[in-house]
Amino acid sequence: MLKVNVLSDDFKDALPPEELLVNKRHLTPSEIYVLIQNRNISSDSDWQNVYVCDGEGEFNPSQIVQSEFSGWVILGKIRKATLKFHDLELKTGVFYSHLENCITGDDCVIKNVSFASNYHIGNRVMLFNIQEISCTCHSKFGEGLLKEGEPEKNRIWIGAGNENDRRAVLPFTEMIPADAYFWSRYRDDEELMKRFVELTEYQKDKRNNTHGIIEDDCVIKNCTLIKDVKIGSCAYIKGAFKLKNITVLSSEDEPSQIGEGVEMVNGIMGYGSHVFYQAIAVRFIIGRNCQLKYGARLLNSVLGDNSVVSCCELLNNLIYPFHEQHHNSSFLIAATVMGQSNIASAATIGSNHNSRSPDGEMLAGRGFWPGLCSDFKYDSRFASFVLVAKGSYEYELNITYPFSLVASDKKDKAVHIIPAYWFLYNMFAIVRNKYKFRNRDRRVIKIQNIETNPFAPDTVQEILTVLDRIIELTARYLKSPEDVFQKMTLDKGEGNILYEYRKKALEASEEDVFKTAKDFLHHNKSAEFILSDDRCQKKYGALIYKAARAYKEYRRVLKYFIAETFMQWIESQNKEILEQEDLEVLASIPLYKNWVNAGGQVMPEEKVKDLFFKIKSSAFKNWQDVHSFYNDCQKNYLAYKARYCLYILEFLYSRPVQDFDSALYRDFMQDVAYVSMNMYESSVASREKDYTDFFRSITFRNFKEKEAVIGSLSENSFLMELKDATSVFDSSLEKLFRNLVSKK
């Protein structure tokens, strides 16, 4: 039932705060006369509730027409001027609008605003054709806070990563994926969870005195409802249907935009982001430089920087930066996806509630790429840069092989995996990833540190783990019963090497069989055999193909990672050549073997433990302190990474670096140079197919038309950049190890 409030003629209770009245004055009788003649009305018959600028020529009453003022209204400069944005140019002033308890800045346009209440409006703001823009006194603008007297049930949580909300995080304007990752994944630490809430609420105003904010140079037009919204400067909002309890972060350098038919409720929209065309976001964090468009639905999710989402549905997700999801028939539910990912059309990746409650989830490392029409059974986990072929995967997956191809097989039920597939058959994609994400990062201010190189400590530690797994499974293969051994052997390789090592394995002790299998992989690279890994899929396991070749490629890539990192580190020391004393300096740096991908930033696990200690001991008071810690880790990242490379170098050759001779360094450089050249040649060959393949030409009348449409191979900007980069890398490689190779 509607409530009737009888208004009093006494205006004493509607006075604005004194600090807002500096350089303001009441209206003069002549100004009131002009306002009345222009069909304006006020809730105070004496017009004492309206304040204007007291400077000469700073208030022109003729530019206020047919408007209503209630409560108190403080107007900025209203002079003979116009505001122009694109093709829309309007005279400054207030026209056909209703303002209640509002402050406007200088030279604003407020036209056809049916109801504006409790808003502070900046300078040069254009409000045009808006049904309602209002703010309650207890608004939190999308943050997970409570005001005085509010019960805990009023707090807004984002259920990222799991549908049962047991990984939920509190949104706040400074939140980045790293914060959401730690909050959502370390749920067993109750003290840490409590402190995260305290960090979020630190020094936040709990009084019920909130007013809406529209900062300078905003344009808002043709909107239906804007309620409890804080809007940053230079934002452009047009045709939005419903914006409620959100913060729109925007600035001159990173302006944000909201377009037609958009609904956004309870969340934070990041700087430089764009939400268009009937997109819906509810309980959300949208990072910097993101796009949400074409009917996309983002619910209960955190979306990392530089992501593009359209035509699809995302529920209960934590998504790291550089996520791509474009297709109307794809959805992603209850997942943590660690960035640089691409969800294909008709991929249906969501909890199917195969447990007793809706608590199934998925965890996917960087570079997750499921194929068309893929679907998975939860719970599932994927290593970094896993490419999943089109198919319906009926059992839970635990894919631990990075850079692999996964395919289903209806015949034998086991999934088929080719480890190191990207290196063997799709190196072009890996190389392109190194460049494209760096080029697509258009953030002006980069709060979330993002590792975009496919070869980094997080992926490298996965390679190290899977190398041991391949050796372990190869040992099983060599010792398997004869019938199984013959079935799993596709090609015996060179001579009798396979049978020699099988005999050694059968005779070896449990301690020695691992070494035998490792030696076999080193000396029988051409053998084709199948390994069985029971950990990769529930019930039926997985069959591993091309294990010997994958083992070799993994080791080569590790060496490339070492060389590339050493180049970067030695350059940071203002040098080009690596000396023995430089290796000694590296050895003195703390060694971290375990790494965490925290929202896109790769950091040592020990540093994460240090962070948690500082948070729980109250050494860190707020999230700004936490972000400073992230930045300190990033400053030392190259040094930590270089020390890790020294450890891997010694691991690969099973000896301390002091015992390396020139022959060993030459062997190392040979493998690195092979990877470098393979990256370039594979990229050229992959692109060259577009010009030489018959079926890539059948839609064109002639070669000239084809070249006009897809471009010239010789003028391909990526290949030209890669060619130059490869030449620089190879030259730097020779310089880097020059003295170490020549040592006696």
XYZ file of C-alpha atoms in Angstrom:
744
model
C 0.000 0.000 0.000
C 1.341 3.443 -0.856
C 2.062 5.817 2.029
C 0.892 9.421 1.961
C 3.208 12.044 3.476
C 1.556 15.436 4.023
C 4.124 18.117 3.177
C 4.705 21.075 5.480
C 5.242 24.622 4.312
C 8.081 24.923 6.830
C 11.387 24.561 4.987
C 13.685 24.532 8.064
C 14.286 20.744 7.995
C 15.495 20.764 4.395
C 18.679 22.837 4.766
C 21.789 21.548 2.942
C 25.129 21.082 4.748
C 26.943 24.390 5.294
C 30.131 23.236 3.518
C 28.190 22.935 0.271
C 27.109 26.575 0.338
C 30.522 28.214 -0.087
C 30.242 30.904 -2.790
C 26.519 30.226 -3.096
C 23.553 32.519 -2.481
C 19.766 32.591 -2.472
C 17.832 33.777 -5.494
C 16.983 37.432 -5.962
C 13.304 38.500 -6.398
C 13.909 39.277 -10.050
C 15.424 35.830 -10.619
C 12.486 34.168 -8.883
C 10.142 36.144 -11.126
C 11.918 34.887 -14.270
C 11.815 31.311 -12.972
C 8.089 31.507 -12.296
C 7.462 33.053 -15.714
C 9.307 30.080 -17.221
C 6.804 27.757 -15.496
C 9.230 26.481 -12.851
C 7.979 25.497 -9.389
C 9.573 24.917 -5.999
C 8.543 22.953 -2.910
C 9.313 26.160 -0.981
C 6.987 28.973 -1.994
C 9.733 31.519 -1.203
C 12.324 29.631 -3.255
C 14.703 29.563 -0.277
C 15.621 25.941 -1.096
C 17.457 26.880 -4.290
C 21.061 28.153 -4.192
C 23.075 29.533 -7.091
C 26.590 30.850 -7.738
C 27.160 34.330 -6.362
C 29.664 35.468 -9.024
C 28.645 38.113 -11.517
C 27.192 36.602 -14.679
C 27.327 33.066 -13.303
C 23.585 32.466 -13.120
C 21.145 33.006 -15.959
C 17.599 32.156 -14.775
C 16.252 32.153 -18.322
C 18.080 28.846 -18.880
C 15.854 27.061 -16.366
C 12.545 26.092 -17.957
C 9.496 24.177 -16.719
C 11.371 22.373 -13.956
C 10.599 21.461 -10.349
C 12.869 21.834 -7.325
C 12.176 20.013 -4.063
C 14.182 19.507 -0.916
C 17.241 21.645 -1.536
C 19.008 22.242 -4.824
C 22.427 23.834 -5.335
C 23.204 24.889 -8.885
C 26.617 25.538 -10.403
C 27.355 28.141 -13.029
C 24.581 28.476 -15.601
C 25.779 30.716 -18.395
C 24.932 31.180 -22.044
C 26.781 28.173 -23.414
C 26.234 24.781 -25.006
C 27.642 21.305 -24.412
C 28.411 19.148 -27.427
C 29.079 15.408 -27.509
C 29.327 13.756 -30.922
C 26.306 15.090 -32.846
C 24.316 16.073 -29.748
C 24.600 19.748 -28.798
C 22.392 21.186 -26.026
C 22.112 24.523 -24.235
C 23.362 24.432 -20.636
C 20.772 24.751 -17.902
C 17.812 22.820 -16.470
C 14.880 22.032 -18.755
C 11.711 19.998 -18.115
C 13.243 18.232 -15.139
C 12.665 17.539 -11.445
C 15.577 17.949 -9.009
C 15.432 16.951 -5.350
C 18.345 17.338 -2.905
C 20.815 17.672 -5.773
C 24.000 19.590 -6.453
C 25.068 20.401 -9.998
C 28.467 21.559 -11.154
C 29.292 24.266 -13.648
C 27.980 24.362 -17.205
C 25.766 21.272 -17.011
C 22.853 20.227 -19.191
C 19.888 18.670 -17.402
C 17.053 18.146 -19.836
C 14.024 15.862 -19.693
C 15.114 14.248 -16.431
C 11.791 13.195 -14.897
C 13.212 12.681 -11.408
C 16.703 13.275 -10.019
C 17.167 12.828 -6.282
C 20.123 12.947 -3.885
C 22.860 13.290 -6.475
C 26.042 15.358 -6.624
C 26.730 16.132 -10.259
C 30.120 17.318 -11.516
C 31.093 19.932 -14.072
C 30.139 19.761 -17.753
C 27.766 16.850 -17.262
C 25.018 16.148 -19.784
C 21.850 14.432 -18.516
C 19.280 14.003 -21.264
C 16.057 11.970 -21.412
C 16.260 10.048 -18.126
C 13.211 8.691 -16.327
C 14.763 8.336 -12.868
C 18.182 8.924 -11.344
C 18.185 8.635 -7.564
C 20.225 7.483 -4.615
C 19.209 6.087 -1.236
C 21.004 7.197 1.911
C 22.319 3.652 2.545
C 23.724 2.881 -0.928
C 27.046 1.024 -1.133
C 27.512 1.446 -4.908
C 28.059 -2.277 -5.421
C 30.573 -2.834 -2.631
C 30.086 -5.615 -0.095
C 29.641 -3.271 2.864
C 27.020 -2.747 5.545
C 25.668 0.565 6.765
C 24.643 1.395 10.325
C 21.811 -0.797 11.521
C 21.876 -3.159 8.546
C 21.718 -6.931 9.162
C 24.375 -9.265 7.738
C 21.874 -10.653 5.232
C 21.965 -7.300 3.408
C 25.615 -7.764 2.467
C 26.273 -8.383 -1.241
C 28.528 -11.380 -1.987
C 29.772 -12.712 -5.334
C 29.657 -16.512 -5.487
C 32.747 -16.937 -7.678
C 33.990 -20.424 -8.537
C 31.183 -22.518 -7.073
C 27.393 -22.409 -7.198
C 27.005 -23.142 -3.488
C 28.525 -19.715 -2.605
C 31.145 -21.334 -0.352
C 33.844 -19.530 -2.369
C 32.025 -16.197 -2.284
C 33.960 -12.907 -2.127
C 32.944 -9.374 -1.196
C 33.154 -6.908 -4.095
C 35.045 -3.645 -3.625
C 36.179 -0.986 -6.077
C 39.886 -1.894 -5.886
C 39.331 -5.657 -6.328
C 41.490 -7.452 -8.901
C 41.506 -11.165 -9.786
C 44.457 -11.832 -7.460
C 42.340 -10.722 -4.479
C 39.407 -12.850 -5.597
C 41.669 -15.856 -6.153
C 43.127 -15.843 -2.648
C 39.733 -15.147 -1.100
C 37.945 -17.891 -3.046
C 40.581 -20.648 -2.959
C 42.025 -20.602 0.583
C 38.717 -21.229 2.324
C 40.186 -23.521 4.961
C 41.946 -20.561 6.640
C 39.120 -19.086 8.733
C 41.283 -16.346 10.235
C 42.343 -15.221 6.765
C 38.717 -15.136 5.599
C 37.798 -12.926 8.550
C 40.662 -10.557 7.849
C 39.655 -10.232 4.185
C 36.303 -8.844 5.327
C 38.101 -6.417 7.647
C 40.404 -5.259 4.831
C 37.352 -4.571 2.701
C 35.595 -2.544 5.394
C 38.691 -0.637 6.564
C 37.862 3.062 7.101
C 34.679 2.820 4.997
C 31.936 5.243 6.065
C 29.051 3.338 7.671
C 26.795 6.364 8.159
C 23.490 6.501 6.324
C 24.322 9.754 4.579
C 25.245 8.533 1.115
C 24.577 10.562 -2.021
C 24.954 9.571 -5.643
C 27.942 10.865 -7.599
C 28.375 11.750 -11.244
C 31.866 13.074 -11.857
C 32.980 15.632 -14.453
C 32.414 15.358 -18.211
C 29.905 12.509 -18.172
C 27.186 12.055 -20.779
C 24.064 10.111 -19.763
C 21.139 9.990 -22.155
C 17.991 8.027 -23.007
C 18.086 5.877 -19.850
C 15.240 4.381 -17.830
C 16.493 3.824 -14.261
C 19.752 4.821 -12.584
C 19.621 4.160 -8.864
C 22.416 4.085 -6.279
C 25.100 4.469 -8.932
C 28.491 6.148 -8.660
C 29.789 7.228 -12.051
C 33.382 8.219 -12.750
C 34.471 11.074 -14.982
C 34.119 10.960 -18.769
C 31.734 7.996 -18.690
C 29.263 7.689 -21.555
C 25.938 5.980 -20.806
C 23.253 5.754 -23.469
C 20.012 3.817 -23.555
C 20.664 1.781 -20.404
C 17.562 0.047 -19.066
C 18.522 -0.463 -15.416
C 21.640 0.463 -13.464
C 21.312 -0.187 -9.734
C 23.807 -0.286 -6.872
C 26.922 -0.210 -9.020
C 30.124 1.765 -9.433
C 31.210 2.745 -12.935
C 34.937 3.435 -12.770
C 35.943 5.846 -15.511
C 38.515 8.547 -16.220
C 39.671 10.793 -19.033
C 42.446 8.325 -19.930
C 40.231 5.252 -19.498
C 36.615 6.248 -20.219
C 33.944 3.613 -19.699
C 30.767 3.171 -21.718
C 27.374 1.569 -21.144
C 25.018 1.115 -24.081
C 21.511 0.225 -25.135
C 19.290 -2.096 -23.106
C 21.926 -2.881 -20.497
C 20.995 -4.038 -17.004
C 23.654 -3.948 -14.279
C 22.903 -4.608 -10.616
C 25.194 -4.963 -7.582
C 28.718 -4.697 -8.884
C 31.810 -2.798 -9.994
C 32.626 -1.915 -13.591
C 36.308 -1.305 -14.312
C 38.070 1.592 -16.011
C 37.928 1.672 -19.795
C 35.332 -1.087 -20.043
C 32.358 -1.245 -22.401
C 28.989 -2.908 -21.746
C 26.614 -2.806 -24.714
C 23.535 -4.212 -26.449
C 21.240 -5.843 -23.884
C 24.050 -7.281 -21.775
C 23.166 -8.179 -18.191
C 25.483 -8.191 -15.179
C 24.328 -9.039 -11.647
C 26.674 -9.414 -8.644
C 29.833 -8.847 -10.610
C 33.291 -7.393 -10.891
C 34.322 -6.326 -14.397
C 38.008 -5.512 -14.751
C 39.795 -2.879 -16.789
C 39.480 -2.709 -20.583
C 36.754 -5.375 -20.785
C 33.839 -5.758 -23.172
C 30.475 -7.300 -22.295
C 28.030 -7.150 -25.203
C 25.355 -8.688 -27.450
C 23.115 -10.094 -24.757
C 25.891 -11.592 -22.635
C 24.888 -12.532 -19.093
C 27.484 -12.175 -16.349
C 26.133 -13.341 -13.002
C 27.909 -13.895 -9.691
C 31.284 -13.618 -11.421
C 34.615 -11.806 -11.450
C 35.873 -10.987 -14.961
C 39.561 -10.129 -15.328
C 41.134 -7.269 -17.289
C 41.261 -7.240 -21.100
C 38.464 -9.798 -21.480
C 35.805 -9.901 -24.210
C 32.486 -11.661 -23.589
C 29.477 -11.602 -25.896
C 26.328 -13.594 -26.688
C 26.858 -16.103 -23.889
C 26.250 -16.905 -20.241
C 28.698 -16.903 -17.342
C 27.577 -17.844 -13.843
C 29.582 -18.230 -10.630
C 32.993 -17.801 -12.228
C 36.383 -16.394 -11.355
C 37.958 -15.507 -14.685
C 41.495 -14.184 -15.043
C 42.544 -11.567 -17.654
C 42.430 -12.077 -21.418
C 39.351 -14.297 -21.532
C 37.525 -14.646 -24.861
C 33.969 -15.974 -25.141
C 31.959 -14.828 -28.118
C 29.204 -17.240 -29.010
C 25.523 -17.318 -28.226
C 25.382 -21.045 -27.557
C 28.248 -21.240 -25.068
C 28.074 -20.999 -21.315
C 30.518 -21.303 -18.465
C 29.376 -22.097 -14.939
C 31.139 -22.675 -11.604
C 34.705 -22.391 -12.857
C 38.027 -20.756 -12.112
C 39.707 -20.085 -15.461
C 43.211 -18.682 -15.223
C 43.306 -16.415 -18.238
C 44.339 -16.281 -21.913
C 41.399 -18.603 -22.514
C 38.962 -19.007 -25.387
C 35.574 -20.705 -25.031
C 34.326 -22.000 -28.376
C 30.805 -21.904 -29.740
C 28.352 -24.437 -28.250
C 30.746 -25.253 -25.426
C 28.564 -26.103 -22.451
C 30.874 -26.035 -19.496
C 28.901 -26.114 -16.308
C 28.121 -27.994 -13.147
C 25.680 -30.766 -13.951
C 25.145 -31.484 -10.262
C 26.499 -35.007 -10.461
C 27.219 -34.765 -6.745
C 24.502 -34.586 -4.105
C 24.362 -30.791 -4.286
C 25.206 -28.009 -6.781
C 28.838 -27.775 -5.710
C 30.699 -29.179 -8.726
C 33.406 -26.955 -10.203
C 36.215 -26.728 -12.725
C 39.753 -25.359 -12.450
C 41.583 -24.564 -15.699
C 45.094 -23.180 -16.083
C 46.211 -20.473 -18.471
C 45.401 -20.906 -22.152
C 42.385 -23.184 -21.678
C 40.810 -23.780 -25.082
C 37.853 -26.204 -25.300
C 36.700 -27.053 -28.808
C 33.304 -26.609 -30.445
C 30.408 -28.307 -28.656
C 32.593 -29.494 -25.770
C 31.056 -30.443 -22.470
C 32.605 -31.820 -19.304
C 31.538 -33.630 -16.201
C 32.439 -31.861 -12.978
C 34.704 -31.874 -11.007
C 37.467 -31.414 -13.596
C 40.891 -29.795 -13.739
C 43.134 -28.801 -16.635
C 46.804 -27.841 -16.808
C 47.939 -24.749 -18.689
C 47.384 -24.391 -22.441
C 45.253 -27.492 -22.844
C 43.428 -27.765 -26.157
C 40.339 -29.971 -25.871
C 38.937 -31.410 -29.084
C 35.224 -31.325 -29.825
C 33.371 -33.931 -27.813
C 31.244 -34.901 -24.860
C 33.444 -35.972 -21.961
C 31.361 -38.250 -19.786
C 33.710 -38.620 -16.830
C 35.653 -36.261 -14.603
C 38.976 -35.132 -16.096
C 42.301 -34.359 -14.451
C 44.533 -33.268 -17.321
C 48.000 -32.629 -15.872
C 49.859 -32.368 -19.195
C 50.427 -28.717 -20.179
C 50.361 -27.673 -23.831
C 48.539 -30.905 -24.679
C 45.716 -31.979 -27.003
C 42.874 -33.948 -25.406
C 40.332 -35.937 -27.407
C 37.537 -38.318 -26.502
C 37.214 -41.803 -27.936
C 33.848 -43.562 -27.921
C 35.428 -46.915 -28.730
C 37.769 -47.498 -25.798
C 36.293 -44.839 -23.420
C 39.734 -43.581 -22.438
C 40.597 -40.005 -23.374
C 43.520 -39.639 -25.751
C 46.246 -37.116 -24.936
C 49.188 -35.852 -26.953
C 51.502 -34.044 -24.511
C 53.414 -31.033 -25.853
C 51.002 -30.963 -28.800
C 51.398 -27.202 -29.253
C 55.182 -27.584 -29.618
C 54.909 -30.539 -31.992
C 52.102 -29.350 -34.263
C 50.907 -25.851 -33.371
C 53.916 -23.763 -32.399
C 52.434 -20.868 -34.373
C 49.641 -20.527 -31.788
C 52.106 -20.418 -28.886
C 54.261 -17.810 -30.599
C 51.231 -15.713 -31.489
C 50.074 -15.848 -27.872
C 53.375 -14.325 -26.777
C 52.675 -11.267 -28.883
C 48.921 -10.869 -29.155
C 48.130 -10.545 -25.452
C 50.847 -7.986 -24.934
C 49.498 -5.960 -27.855
C 45.889 -6.225 -26.628
C 46.664 -4.855 -23.185
C 45.334 -1.310 -23.505
C 45.113 -0.537 -19.794
C 46.585 2.832 -18.916
C 46.992 1.989 -15.243
C 47.963 -1.652 -14.662
C 47.031 -2.689 -11.143
C 46.771 -6.412 -11.868
C 50.187 -7.709 -12.901
C 49.704 -10.172 -15.770
C 52.141 -12.774 -17.073
C 51.377 -13.208 -20.773
C 54.363 -15.335 -21.826
C 53.315 -18.994 -22.259
C 56.719 -19.954 -20.853
C 56.729 -18.848 -17.227
C 57.274 -20.479 -13.824
C 53.639 -21.561 -13.501
C 53.699 -23.496 -16.784
C 57.292 -24.617 -16.348
C 56.581 -26.230 -12.981
C 53.792 -28.184 -14.684
C 56.281 -29.342 -17.331
C 58.733 -30.480 -14.660
C 56.002 -32.452 -12.925
C 54.798 -34.087 -16.118
C 58.347 -35.057 -17.151
C 58.542 -37.196 -14.030
C 55.077 -38.567 -14.783
C 56.109 -39.573 -18.320
C 59.189 -41.328 -16.941
C 57.078 -43.121 -14.336
C 54.538 -44.272 -16.916
C 57.306 -45.306 -19.318
C 58.777 -47.487 -16.578
C 55.378 -49.153 -16.197
C 55.219 -49.667 -19.950
C 58.672 -51.246 -20.103
C 57.793 -53.620 -17.266
C 54.275 -54.451 -18.451
C 53.206 -58.034 -19.303
C 54.162 -59.132 -22.818
C 50.663 -58.952 -24.271
C 50.114 -55.450 -22.886
C 53.585 -54.380 -24.016
C 52.981 -55.536 -27.585
C 49.547 -53.911 -27.687
C 50.935 -50.561 -26.519
C 53.923 -50.624 -28.897
C 53.219 -48.916 -32.234
C 56.759 -48.590 -33.628
C 59.844 -50.147 -32.094
C 62.057 -47.263 -33.106
C 65.769 -47.648 -33.824
C 67.213 -51.168 -33.889
C 66.822 -53.234 -30.767
C 67.009 -50.309 -28.316
C 63.441 -50.821 -27.153
C 63.984 -54.461 -26.224
C 67.327 -53.713 -24.613
C 65.706 -51.224 -22.276
C 62.722 -53.507 -21.669
C 65.120 -56.191 -20.537
C 66.916 -53.701 -18.273
C 63.621 -52.544 -16.809
C 62.407 -56.076 -16.106
C 65.664 -56.826 -14.315
C 65.972 -53.460 -12.529
C 65.127 -52.891 -8.905
C 62.262 -50.598 -7.995
C 64.773 -47.827 -7.342
C 66.604 -48.267 -10.665
C 63.680 -48.699 -13.040
C 62.952 -44.955 -13.014
C 66.499 -44.220 -14.214
C 66.220 -46.942 -16.850
C 63.014 -45.422 -18.209
C 64.592 -41.955 -18.241
C 67.613 -43.249 -20.197
C 65.281 -44.980 -22.637
C 63.422 -41.731 -23.367
C 66.722 -39.958 -23.977
C 68.054 -42.607 -26.371
C 64.951 -43.777 -28.212
C 63.230 -40.601 -29.336
C 61.718 -42.169 -32.459
C 59.921 -45.008 -30.663
C 56.134 -44.850 -30.901
C 54.294 -46.356 -27.975
C 51.232 -45.673 -25.879
C 51.239 -44.995 -22.162
C 48.285 -45.453 -19.854
C 47.599 -42.803 -17.215
C 44.839 -43.707 -14.785
C 44.878 -40.272 -13.113
C 43.620 -38.284 -16.097
C 40.035 -39.496 -16.267
C 37.779 -41.155 -13.762
C 36.992 -44.823 -14.444
C 38.671 -45.244 -17.860
C 41.873 -43.187 -17.539
C 43.796 -41.837 -20.518
C 46.057 -43.061 -23.291
C 49.183 -40.968 -23.831
C 50.554 -40.778 -27.375
C 53.967 -39.641 -28.672
C 55.442 -39.674 -25.164
C 59.079 -39.897 -26.297
C 58.763 -36.936 -28.661
C 56.815 -34.951 -26.068
C 59.484 -35.673 -23.473
C 62.149 -34.263 -25.785
C 60.099 -31.190 -26.707
C 59.268 -30.419 -23.096
C 62.998 -30.454 -22.274
C 63.812 -28.222 -25.242
C 61.183 -25.701 -24.188
C 62.584 -25.681 -20.661
C 65.956 -24.768 -22.128
C 64.384 -22.023 -24.227
C 62.705 -20.644 -21.101
C 66.052 -20.660 -19.291
C 67.865 -18.854 -22.109
C 65.113 -16.277 -22.553
C 65.027 -15.552 -18.823
C 68.810 -15.336 -18.551
C 68.770 -12.804 -21.418
C 66.197 -10.686 -19.618
C 68.060 -10.894 -16.315
C 71.508 -10.116 -17.736
C 70.006 -7.142 -19.589
C 68.639 -5.908 -16.259
C 72.251 -5.971 -15.048
C 73.252 -3.781 -18.041
C 75.251 -6.613 -19.605
C 75.031 -8.860 -22.653
C 77.363 -11.727 -21.771
C 76.847 -14.216 -18.958
C 79.935 -14.827 -16.846
C 80.636 -17.470 -14.234
C 80.370 -14.825 -11.516
C 76.867 -13.974 -12.756
C 75.848 -17.569 -12.147
C 77.253 -17.236 -8.642
C 75.153 -14.106 -8.111
C 72.086 -16.000 -9.284
C 72.877 -18.841 -6.909
C 72.786 -16.382 -3.998
C 69.174 -15.366 -4.758
C 66.524 -17.278 -2.757
C 65.276 -20.312 -4.679
C 61.522 -20.759 -5.016
C 60.396 -24.009 -6.659
C 56.638 -23.709 -6.206
C 54.672 -20.988 -7.991
C 51.128 -19.675 -7.919
C 49.167 -17.979 -10.697
C 47.428 -15.319 -8.613
C 44.911 -13.603 -10.855
C 47.395 -13.502 -13.727
C 50.490 -12.625 -11.705
C 52.904 -15.490 -11.137
C 54.504 -15.405 -7.707
C 56.360 -17.842 -5.438
C 54.175 -19.868 -3.101
C 56.430 -18.836 -0.222
C 55.560 -15.203 -0.922
C 51.883 -16.082 -0.732
C 52.464 -17.558 2.723
C 54.314 -14.377 3.692
C 51.375 -12.304 2.422
C 48.890 -14.289 4.495
C 51.038 -13.902 7.597
C 51.152 -10.131 7.154
C 47.388 -9.983 6.650
C 46.572 -12.144 9.667
C 49.043 -10.314 11.905
C 47.380 -6.986 10.935
C 50.607 -5.681 9.428
C 48.460 -4.976 6.382
C 45.426 -2.816 7.136
C 43.705 -2.577 3.757
C 43.752 -3.848 0.211
C 46.112 -1.088 -0.880
C 48.748 -2.672 1.369
C 48.087 -6.034 -0.248
C 48.418 -4.577 -3.742
C 51.709 -2.951 -2.760
C 52.909 -6.409 -1.726
C 51.937 -7.763 -5.148
C 53.960 -4.997 -6.787
C 56.977 -5.715 -4.595
C 56.815 -9.352 -5.684
C 56.616 -8.238 -9.304
C 59.708 -6.059 -8.901
C 61.676 -9.126 -7.833
C 59.953 -11.515 -10.236
C 62.727 -11.532 -12.834
C 65.394 -12.294 -10.233
C 63.324 -15.080 -8.665
C 62.595 -16.469 -12.129
C 66.265 -16.394 -13.128
C 67.222 -18.253 -9.950
C 64.555 -20.836 -10.736
C 66.072 -21.212 -14.211
C 69.473 -21.950 -12.724
C 67.870 -24.705 -10.660
C 66.144 -26.148 -13.755
C 69.394 -26.009 -15.752
C 71.122 -28.105 -13.108
C 68.128 -30.444 -12.966
C 68.147 -31.042 -16.727
C 71.824 -31.993 -16.789
C 71.868 -33.675 -13.351
C 74.905 -31.756 -12.166
C 75.803 -28.416 -10.532
C 76.467 -25.554 -12.904
C 80.074 -25.380 -11.705
C 80.674 -28.711 -13.468
C 79.315 -27.558 -16.825
C 81.843 -27.604 -19.667
C 81.802 -25.919 -23.081
C 80.362 -29.025 -24.769
C 77.417 -29.040 -22.434
C 76.728 -25.343 -23.038
C 76.906 -25.962 -26.799
C 74.374 -28.769 -26.440
C 72.141 -26.425 -24.470
C 72.432 -23.648 -27.061
C 71.711 -26.072 -29.892
C 68.365 -27.047 -28.371
C 67.466 -23.418 -27.667
C 68.333 -22.380 -31.225
C 66.194 -25.257 -32.512
C 63.159 -24.003 -30.566
C 63.752 -20.425 -31.708
C 63.969 -21.430 -35.367
C 61.029 -23.827 -35.012
C 58.905 -20.997 -33.670
C 59.603 -18.870 -36.714
C 59.509 -21.575 -39.384
C 56.350 -23.155 -37.963
C 54.654 -19.783 -37.893
C 55.574 -19.096 -41.512
C 54.508 -22.588 -42.585
C 51.184 -22.309 -40.769
C 50.354 -18.998 -42.406
C 51.722 -20.167 -45.764
C 49.040 -22.877 -45.885
C 46.448 -20.134 -46.282
C 48.075 -19.294 -49.617
C 49.017 -22.759 -50.916
C 46.152 -24.966 -49.757
C 43.716 -25.689 -52.581
C 40.607 -25.421 -50.425
C 41.684 -22.031 -49.096
C 41.431 -20.732 -52.683
C 38.127 -22.127 -53.882
C 36.050 -19.100 -52.829
C 38.205 -16.631 -54.774
C 38.074 -15.837 -58.475
C 41.851 -15.482 -58.698
C 44.982 -15.073 -56.606
C 44.854 -11.272 -56.704
C 41.372 -11.279 -55.179
C 42.556 -13.715 -52.516
C 45.543 -11.542 -51.657
C 43.316 -8.468 -51.514
C 41.079 -10.224 -48.995
C 43.536 -12.074 -46.726
C 46.600 -9.928 -47.340
C 50.052 -10.685 -48.652
C 52.204 -13.260 -46.851
C 55.317 -11.119 -47.309
C 53.573 -8.150 -45.698
C 52.144 -10.016 -42.714
C 52.958 -7.721 -39.777
C 53.130 -10.522 -37.217
C 55.570 -12.597 -39.267
C 57.706 -9.553 -39.966
C 57.829 -8.754 -36.248
C 58.583 -12.386 -35.426
C 61.386 -12.544 -37.986
C 63.088 -9.538 -36.452
C 62.544 -10.846 -32.925
C 63.981 -14.255 -33.865
C 67.074 -12.651 -35.340
C 67.588 -10.563 -32.202
C 67.042 -13.587 -29.960
C 69.526 -15.771 -31.852
C 72.138 -13.023 -31.782
C 71.572 -12.457 -28.063
C 71.826 -16.205 -27.420
C 75.257 -16.356 -29.028
C 76.447 -13.355 -27.016
C 74.934 -14.609 -23.782
C 76.942 -17.840 -23.609
C 79.993 -16.710 -25.587
C 82.425 -16.783 -22.684
C 80.954 -19.881 -21.058
C 81.190 -21.855 -24.314
C 84.774 -20.787 -24.883
C 85.942 -21.636 -21.368
C 88.277 -24.589 -20.933
